[in-house]
Structure formats: structure tokens, C-alpha cells
Amino acid sequence: MAAVGAAVPFFERQPALPAGGRRGAPSRHHRFLRWRRRGRPSDIRAHHRDDRAGADAGTPARSPSPAPASLLDVGGGPGVHARWLTDSGYRVLVVDPVEKHVRQARDHGLAAAVGDARDLDHVDGSFDAVLMLGPLYHLPDGSERARAWREAHRVVKPGGLVAAAALNRYAKLLDLDSPGALDIAATGLRTRRDGPTTYYHDLAGLGAEARQAGLRDLAVYGLHGPAYEALRAEERRTGRKDLGEQALETALAAARFTDGHPDLAVSSLHLLIVARRPHSAV
Ligand SMILES: C[S@@+](CC[C@H](N)C(=O)[O-])C[C@H]1O[C@@H](n2cnc3c(N)ncnc32)[C@H](O)[C@@H]1O
């Protein structure tokens, strides 16, 4: 699957949105990912074609399966990613434990079902690729995350890719206005009095979880790059949602630079790990 196989272009294939905070527009995170497509996407894709960056430097490049490959979007929510993937010709099934999200995904014309990353209702090897863009944030217990990883490994075809998003526990240290940053960095947990606990990974732990489930050929990417937190801080300081082209382009250039420099992934709040289920058990 070209989109995931080429890792970051997975996000760069999304339709570009104009800059600016429109009413009803996607979150800053989603807007930023979409904006990444702007600029010179063909150059960016060429840059990634031979990309060996990642947790296992020197591993073979991921060979893509083109649309209409089948994708399971675990924790797909209302289908933010499933929509553009479906529009690109992929056959996508969204699974989410929140019924409201499943209804919203269906309202967008997507195939969607209630389900849990830790216990998927699908037979072994039934999808060309599995996305897990969110569930790991919500599983603070390591054994629960391990179940989610094992399930992703089980339902993807041998040779298929699993792409999972994780929050990076150190990125908040770049934010001058994040009182919980030190606690998150030290514990990997963000606890709220009235809300769920969120889990933040470190790079080594994220790779270890994927390997433990039997996945190989790992590559980890920082999606936001090092300037994203500065962008957010400046938005808060000025009260402006749109800081203009120059600030955005600076942040995007830094994010794209990060793609070829795996050491810099640690500066990104959102991480993407892409890994392959081997053809034979390891
Ligand atoms: C931050 S949202 C991300 C939604 C979407 N994947 C995206 O990238 O925009 C996290 C999603 O994970 C879902 N989730 C939480 N725990 C889960 C679990 N145990 N299994 C599957 N999904 C889960 C939530 O309901 C939510 O829709």
C-alpha cells in the first residue's frame, strides 16, 4: 500500500486545506498533517522513496500495495483518515469502541463497526494493512497495549503493514506553557482528575512493543517536527489561529526535514511507527 508503505507520504496524500481556522474545520493536528502535502509533494515523495530512516536503520524499504488494498482503521473515530483513504480507492473498515464515532463514520458513507483494538472481530490475516492511529494513547497499561499490537499483527496479512500513532512523552518539554510536561516526561502518563489517563511513549518503548508483537522492518517518524510546539505556543500567545504562511511553512519545512533524520523524531508530539508482519513467524 503506497500510502502507508512510504510512511510519511501516507499523510501527505491527504487533500490540502487552505490555511486558517474555519468553523467546523479539523483539529490543528489534522490540519497540520494535511498542510504537509503543500509545497512540493512530488519532491517529498521522491525523497522518501529510498528512505531508510527509522528505528531499524538499514532495513529494506517497505514495498507498497496500491489501492484498492484493504485497510482496517482501528480507533478510526469518525473516519478522518478513512475518508481520504476511501476517496483514494482503498477499501477501509473503521472500528471504534465509541458508538457515536461509528455512527459519524457511517454518516460519511464509510463502513464502520463497534470494536476494540484489544479484541478484534476479524479472522487472521484478513487485511492488507492495519492502521492504529489513536488507540495506543488510550491504553496506559502495557499489557493492554501489547494485546492491541498482537491483534494488529494477527489480522494483517503476512507481509502487510501496521501503522500506529503514538504520543511522544518528551515533546511537551518544548512547550513553555505545559505545566504537566515534566510529569509526562518522567512517567509517560498524563492523568486528569475527571478524564481518562493518556499514555505517552518513548521511541525505544514504541519500537519494543511492535517487535514484541512479532512485527519487523520498523520505521518511526515524527509527524509534527520540532517547530509545531512553537507554533502552538505562538498561537496561544497571540490569540491567533492563523499565524500566516511564513510561520506555517517554517514549521512544515522543519517537519519534513525531520523525516530524513530519525534522531529528530523525539521532537515531535505525534509519532508514526510503520512495521511489517513477516511472511513467516519470528
Ligand atoms: C485521538 S482519536 C483518533 C481518531 C482517528 N484515528 C484520527 O487519527 O483522527 C483516538 C481514537 O481511538 C479510539 N479508541 C480508544 N480506545 C480504543 C480501543 N481500546 N480500541 C480501539 N479504539 C480505541 C477512540 O474512541 C478514538 O476514536
mmCIF file of N, CA and C in Angstrom, residues 7 12 20-21 61 65 77 81 83 99 102 111 121-123 130 133 135 188 193 210 224 264 273 276:
data_model
loop_
_atom_site.group_PDB
_atom_site.id
_atom_site.type_symbol
_atom_site.label_atom_id
_atom_site.label_comp_id
_atom_site.label_asym_id
_atom_site.label_seq_id
_atom_site.Cartn_x
_atom_site.Cartn_y
_atom_site.Cartn_z
ATOM 1 N N ALA A 7 5.345 5.614 4.363
ATOM 2 C CA ALA A 7 5.325 6.228 5.687
ATOM 3 C C ALA A 7 4.765 7.634 5.679
ATOM 4 N N GLU A 12 0.780 12.751 3.613
ATOM 5 C CA GLU A 12 0.888 13.818 2.622
ATOM 6 C C GLU A 12 -0.074 13.617 1.469
ATOM 7 N N GLY A 20 -5.828 28.635 7.932
ATOM 8 C CA GLY A 20 -6.843 29.450 8.584
ATOM 9 C C GLY A 20 -7.799 28.611 9.374
ATOM 10 N N GLY A 21 -8.327 29.158 10.452
ATOM 11 C CA GLY A 21 -9.232 28.420 11.323
ATOM 12 C C GLY A 21 -10.667 28.563 10.865
ATOM 13 N N ALA A 61 13.484 -1.212 2.297
ATOM 14 C CA ALA A 61 12.380 -0.275 2.114
ATOM 15 C C ALA A 61 11.068 -1.050 2.090
ATOM 16 N N SER A 65 1.539 -1.764 -1.340
ATOM 17 C CA SER A 65 0.414 -2.397 -2.043
ATOM 18 C C SER A 65 -0.524 -1.275 -2.447
ATOM 19 N N GLY A 77 -12.181 6.502 14.866
ATOM 20 C CA GLY A 77 -13.047 7.624 15.229
ATOM 21 C C GLY A 77 -14.087 7.860 14.154
ATOM 22 N N HIS A 81 -9.272 9.835 8.707
ATOM 23 C CA HIS A 81 -8.333 9.283 7.730
ATOM 24 C C HIS A 81 -9.031 8.312 6.768
ATOM 25 N N ARG A 83 -11.781 8.585 5.413
ATOM 26 C CA ARG A 83 -12.450 9.287 4.311
ATOM 27 C C ARG A 83 -11.515 9.505 3.138
ATOM 28 N N GLU A 99 -19.668 4.359 20.057
ATOM 29 C CA GLU A 99 -20.770 4.208 19.085
ATOM 30 C C GLU A 99 -21.022 5.481 18.301
ATOM 31 N N VAL A 102 -18.744 5.662 15.447
ATOM 32 C CA VAL A 102 -19.130 4.700 14.406
ATOM 33 C C VAL A 102 -20.300 5.269 13.596
ATOM 34 N N ALA A 111 -17.716 2.248 5.834
ATOM 35 C CA ALA A 111 -18.020 1.003 6.541
ATOM 36 C C ALA A 111 -17.413 1.127 7.930
ATOM 37 N N ASP A 121 -12.709 -8.391 15.952
ATOM 38 C CA ASP A 121 -13.632 -9.412 15.430
ATOM 39 C C ASP A 121 -13.283 -9.821 14.013
ATOM 40 N N HIS A 122 -12.043 -10.051 13.709
ATOM 41 C CA HIS A 122 -11.685 -10.343 12.325
ATOM 42 C C HIS A 122 -10.767 -11.553 12.291
ATOM 43 N N VAL A 123 -10.881 -12.290 11.187
ATOM 44 C CA VAL A 123 -10.068 -13.504 11.101
ATOM 45 C C VAL A 123 -8.613 -13.128 10.833
ATOM 46 N N VAL A 130 -3.080 -2.472 8.519
ATOM 47 C CA VAL A 130 -3.854 -2.078 9.698
ATOM 48 C C VAL A 130 -3.340 -0.730 10.186
ATOM 49 N N LEU A 133 -4.354 4.505 14.685
ATOM 50 C CA LEU A 133 -3.978 5.915 14.845
ATOM 51 C C LEU A 133 -4.754 6.517 16.011
ATOM 52 N N PRO A 135 -5.564 4.464 19.330
ATOM 53 C CA PRO A 135 -5.811 3.591 20.487
ATOM 54 C C PRO A 135 -4.646 3.531 21.479
ATOM 55 N N GLY A 188 5.432 9.096 31.532
ATOM 56 C CA GLY A 188 4.750 8.660 30.314
ATOM 57 C C GLY A 188 3.230 8.732 30.449
ATOM 58 N N ARG A 193 -8.065 14.746 36.516
ATOM 59 C CA ARG A 193 -8.946 14.440 37.648
ATOM 60 C C ARG A 193 -10.247 13.796 37.158
ATOM 61 N N ALA A 210 6.238 -2.988 19.207
ATOM 62 C CA ALA A 210 5.948 -3.531 17.871
ATOM 63 C C ALA A 210 6.721 -4.830 17.651
ATOM 64 N N HIS A 224 4.986 15.897 13.481
ATOM 65 C CA HIS A 224 4.839 17.352 13.618
ATOM 66 C C HIS A 224 6.138 18.115 13.445
ATOM 67 N N LEU A 264 15.603 13.173 15.159
ATOM 68 C CA LEU A 264 14.739 14.317 15.454
ATOM 69 C C LEU A 264 13.293 13.919 15.739
ATOM 70 N N ILE A 273 4.706 4.954 13.729
ATOM 71 C CA ILE A 273 5.579 3.794 13.528
ATOM 72 C C ILE A 273 4.940 2.921 12.455
ATOM 73 N N ARG A 276 6.174 -4.181 9.604
ATOM 74 C CA ARG A 276 5.654 -5.228 8.734
ATOM 75 C C ARG A 276 5.488 -6.546 9.494
#
